[in-house]
Amino acid sequence: SSGLAWVDSGIFQGISGIVICSNAILIGLETDLDSALWFYVDQLLLCFFAFELLVRLLRHGMQFFQNEEDGMWNFFDFAIVCSGVFDQWALPILEKIGIFGSSASHHKEDSEENNSGGSTSVYFL
């Protein structure tokens, strides 16, 4: 895939590193600052990570996972991005069309009735 040679460039690697570091900082900020904007920030970051993974897979194919130095990290990256895509994009669609019941929302309603206002959220990515 010579058309995707830019995937291995220092510039793309640097941009990816900056986005990863920014994501870590933003996760910390999300825990302290309440804002409706976080949803959109998370979606934008997931779009970037999904794009990055896709172009790397297109560039390297299965070698992406078989690289001696980075193979395990690449598999880990693949698993994290796929779990984010499933959690943020696929699961809401599957719940909306009725394939998965929204047991989490039923559980949340039940716990809010029995709880004095506290709630717990789980965030991916």
PDB file of N, CA and C in Angstrom, residues 67-102:
ATOM      1  N   ASN A  67       4.132  -7.902  14.022  1.00  0.00           N
ATOM      2  CA  ASN A  67       5.361  -7.148  14.189  1.00  0.00           C
ATOM      3  C   ASN A  67       6.031  -7.569  15.491  1.00  0.00           C
ATOM      4  N   GLU A  68       7.302  -7.927  15.408  1.00  0.00           N
ATOM      5  CA  GLU A  68       8.023  -8.440  16.578  1.00  0.00           C
ATOM      6  C   GLU A  68       8.070  -7.439  17.731  1.00  0.00           C
ATOM      7  N   GLU A  69       8.275  -6.157  17.404  1.00  0.00           N
ATOM      8  CA  GLU A  69       8.401  -5.143  18.450  1.00  0.00           C
ATOM      9  C   GLU A  69       7.052  -4.640  18.958  1.00  0.00           C
ATOM     10  N   ASP A  70       6.116  -4.435  18.048  1.00  0.00           N
ATOM     11  CA  ASP A  70       4.865  -3.752  18.415  1.00  0.00           C
ATOM     12  C   ASP A  70       3.615  -4.619  18.324  1.00  0.00           C
ATOM     13  N   GLY A  71       3.734  -5.871  17.971  1.00  0.00           N
ATOM     14  CA  GLY A  71       2.571  -6.720  17.746  1.00  0.00           C
ATOM     15  C   GLY A  71       1.602  -6.768  18.912  1.00  0.00           C
ATOM     16  N   MET A  72       2.119  -6.949  20.119  1.00  0.00           N
ATOM     17  CA  MET A  72       1.234  -7.029  21.293  1.00  0.00           C
ATOM     18  C   MET A  72       0.584  -5.674  21.586  1.00  0.00           C
ATOM     19  N   TRP A  73       1.336  -4.590  21.440  1.00  0.00           N
ATOM     20  CA  TRP A  73       0.769  -3.255  21.637  1.00  0.00           C
ATOM     21  C   TRP A  73      -0.289  -2.972  20.586  1.00  0.00           C
ATOM     22  N   ASN A  74      -0.053  -3.413  19.351  1.00  0.00           N
ATOM     23  CA  ASN A  74      -1.023  -3.205  18.289  1.00  0.00           C
ATOM     24  C   ASN A  74      -2.314  -3.984  18.550  1.00  0.00           C
ATOM     25  N   PHE A  75      -2.173  -5.198  19.059  1.00  0.00           N
ATOM     26  CA  PHE A  75      -3.356  -5.986  19.413  1.00  0.00           C
ATOM     27  C   PHE A  75      -4.113  -5.301  20.550  1.00  0.00           C
ATOM     28  N   PHE A  76      -3.381  -4.802  21.539  1.00  0.00           N
ATOM     29  CA  PHE A  76      -3.988  -4.074  22.661  1.00  0.00           C
ATOM     30  C   PHE A  76      -4.726  -2.839  22.155  1.00  0.00           C
ATOM     31  N   ASP A  77      -4.097  -2.083  21.265  1.00  0.00           N
ATOM     32  CA  ASP A  77      -4.702  -0.903  20.660  1.00  0.00           C
ATOM     33  C   ASP A  77      -5.975  -1.286  19.902  1.00  0.00           C
ATOM     34  N   PHE A  78      -5.898  -2.363  19.130  1.00  0.00           N
ATOM     35  CA  PHE A  78      -7.050  -2.861  18.377  1.00  0.00           C
ATOM     36  C   PHE A  78      -8.209  -3.184  19.321  1.00  0.00           C
ATOM     37  N   ALA A  79      -7.913  -3.872  20.422  1.00  0.00           N
ATOM     38  CA  ALA A  79      -8.955  -4.250  21.382  1.00  0.00           C
ATOM     39  C   ALA A  79      -9.591  -3.019  22.029  1.00  0.00           C
ATOM     40  N   ILE A  80      -8.780  -2.036  22.391  1.00  0.00           N
ATOM     41  CA  ILE A  80      -9.321  -0.819  23.020  1.00  0.00           C
ATOM     42  C   ILE A  80     -10.205  -0.050  22.046  1.00  0.00           C
ATOM     43  N   VAL A  81      -9.741   0.130  20.822  1.00  0.00           N
ATOM     44  CA  VAL A  81     -10.524   0.882  19.844  1.00  0.00           C
ATOM     45  C   VAL A  81     -11.818   0.136  19.516  1.00  0.00           C
ATOM     46  N   CYS A  82     -11.730  -1.172  19.320  1.00  0.00           N
ATOM     47  CA  CYS A  82     -12.940  -1.957  19.025  1.00  0.00           C
ATOM     48  C   CYS A  82     -13.938  -1.911  20.173  1.00  0.00           C
ATOM     49  N   SER A  83     -13.454  -1.952  21.414  1.00  0.00           N
ATOM     50  CA  SER A  83     -14.384  -1.871  22.550  1.00  0.00           C
ATOM     51  C   SER A  83     -15.041  -0.492  22.600  1.00  0.00           C
ATOM     52  N   GLY A  84     -14.287   0.552  22.274  1.00  0.00           N
ATOM     53  CA  GLY A  84     -14.858   1.895  22.221  1.00  0.00           C
ATOM     54  C   GLY A  84     -15.901   2.027  21.130  1.00  0.00           C
ATOM     55  N   VAL A  85     -15.609   1.482  19.945  1.00  0.00           N
ATOM     56  CA  VAL A  85     -16.559   1.523  18.831  1.00  0.00           C
ATOM     57  C   VAL A  85     -17.826   0.765  19.207  1.00  0.00           C
ATOM     58  N   PHE A  86     -17.662  -0.405  19.821  1.00  0.00           N
ATOM     59  CA  PHE A  86     -18.840  -1.187  20.226  1.00  0.00           C
ATOM     60  C   PHE A  86     -19.654  -0.432  21.273  1.00  0.00           C
ATOM     61  N   ASP A  87     -18.971   0.081  22.289  1.00  0.00           N
ATOM     62  CA  ASP A  87     -19.657   0.759  23.392  1.00  0.00           C
ATOM     63  C   ASP A  87     -20.320   2.070  22.958  1.00  0.00           C
ATOM     64  N   GLN A  88     -19.627   2.877  22.177  1.00  0.00           N
ATOM     65  CA  GLN A  88     -20.116   4.210  21.831  1.00  0.00           C
ATOM     66  C   GLN A  88     -21.004   4.245  20.594  1.00  0.00           C
ATOM     67  N   TRP A  89     -20.779   3.341  19.643  1.00  0.00           N
ATOM     68  CA  TRP A  89     -21.511   3.419  18.376  1.00  0.00           C
ATOM     69  C   TRP A  89     -22.432   2.228  18.152  1.00  0.00           C
ATOM     70  N   ALA A  90     -21.918   1.012  18.294  1.00  0.00           N
ATOM     71  CA  ALA A  90     -22.724  -0.166  17.960  1.00  0.00           C
ATOM     72  C   ALA A  90     -23.796  -0.456  19.008  1.00  0.00           C
ATOM     73  N   LEU A  91     -23.428  -0.445  20.275  1.00  0.00           N
ATOM     74  CA  LEU A  91     -24.381  -0.792  21.332  1.00  0.00           C
ATOM     75  C   LEU A  91     -25.600   0.126  21.365  1.00  0.00           C
ATOM     76  N   PRO A  92     -25.442   1.449  21.269  1.00  0.00           N
ATOM     77  CA  PRO A  92     -26.636   2.295  21.234  1.00  0.00           C
ATOM     78  C   PRO A  92     -27.566   1.985  20.052  1.00  0.00           C
ATOM     79  N   ILE A  93     -26.989   1.651  18.904  1.00  0.00           N
ATOM     80  CA  ILE A  93     -27.813   1.290  17.748  1.00  0.00           C
ATOM     81  C   ILE A  93     -28.528  -0.031  18.004  1.00  0.00           C
ATOM     82  N   LEU A  94     -27.793  -1.018  18.530  1.00  0.00           N
ATOM     83  CA  LEU A  94     -28.392  -2.320  18.819  1.00  0.00           C
ATOM     84  C   LEU A  94     -29.489  -2.213  19.875  1.00  0.00           C
ATOM     85  N   GLU A  95     -29.291  -1.348  20.871  1.00  0.00           N
ATOM     86  CA  GLU A  95     -30.328  -1.128  21.878  1.00  0.00           C
ATOM     87  C   GLU A  95     -31.547  -0.450  21.268  1.00  0.00           C
ATOM     88  N   LYS A  96     -31.307   0.505  20.386  1.00  0.00           N
ATOM     89  CA  LYS A  96     -32.401   1.255  19.762  1.00  0.00           C
ATOM     90  C   LYS A  96     -33.276   0.354  18.894  1.00  0.00           C
ATOM     91  N   ILE A  97     -32.647  -0.590  18.176  1.00  0.00           N
ATOM     92  CA  ILE A  97     -33.435  -1.477  17.323  1.00  0.00           C
ATOM     93  C   ILE A  97     -33.912  -2.728  18.061  1.00  0.00           C
ATOM     94  N   GLY A  98     -33.580  -2.834  19.342  1.00  0.00           N
ATOM     95  CA  GLY A  98     -34.124  -3.892  20.179  1.00  0.00           C
ATOM     96  C   GLY A  98     -33.338  -5.181  20.221  1.00  0.00           C
ATOM     97  N   ILE A  99     -32.138  -5.213  19.661  1.00  0.00           N
ATOM     98  CA  ILE A  99     -31.337  -6.435  19.708  1.00  0.00           C
ATOM     99  C   ILE A  99     -30.782  -6.651  21.108  1.00  0.00           C
ATOM    100  N   PHE A 100     -30.325  -5.583  21.728  1.00  0.00           N
ATOM    101  CA  PHE A 100     -29.885  -5.627  23.118  1.00  0.00           C
ATOM    102  C   PHE A 100     -30.865  -4.806  23.921  1.00  0.00           C
ATOM    103  N   GLY A 101     -31.372  -5.380  25.024  1.00  0.00           N
ATOM    104  CA  GLY A 101     -32.204  -4.600  25.928  1.00  0.00           C
ATOM    105  C   GLY A 101     -31.335  -3.647  26.697  1.00  0.00           C
ATOM    106  N   SER A 102     -31.889  -2.561  27.102  1.00  0.00           N
ATOM    107  CA  SER A 102     -31.123  -1.570  27.844  1.00  0.00           C
ATOM    108  C   SER A 102     -31.175  -1.888  29.327  1.00  0.00           C
TER     109      SER A 102
END
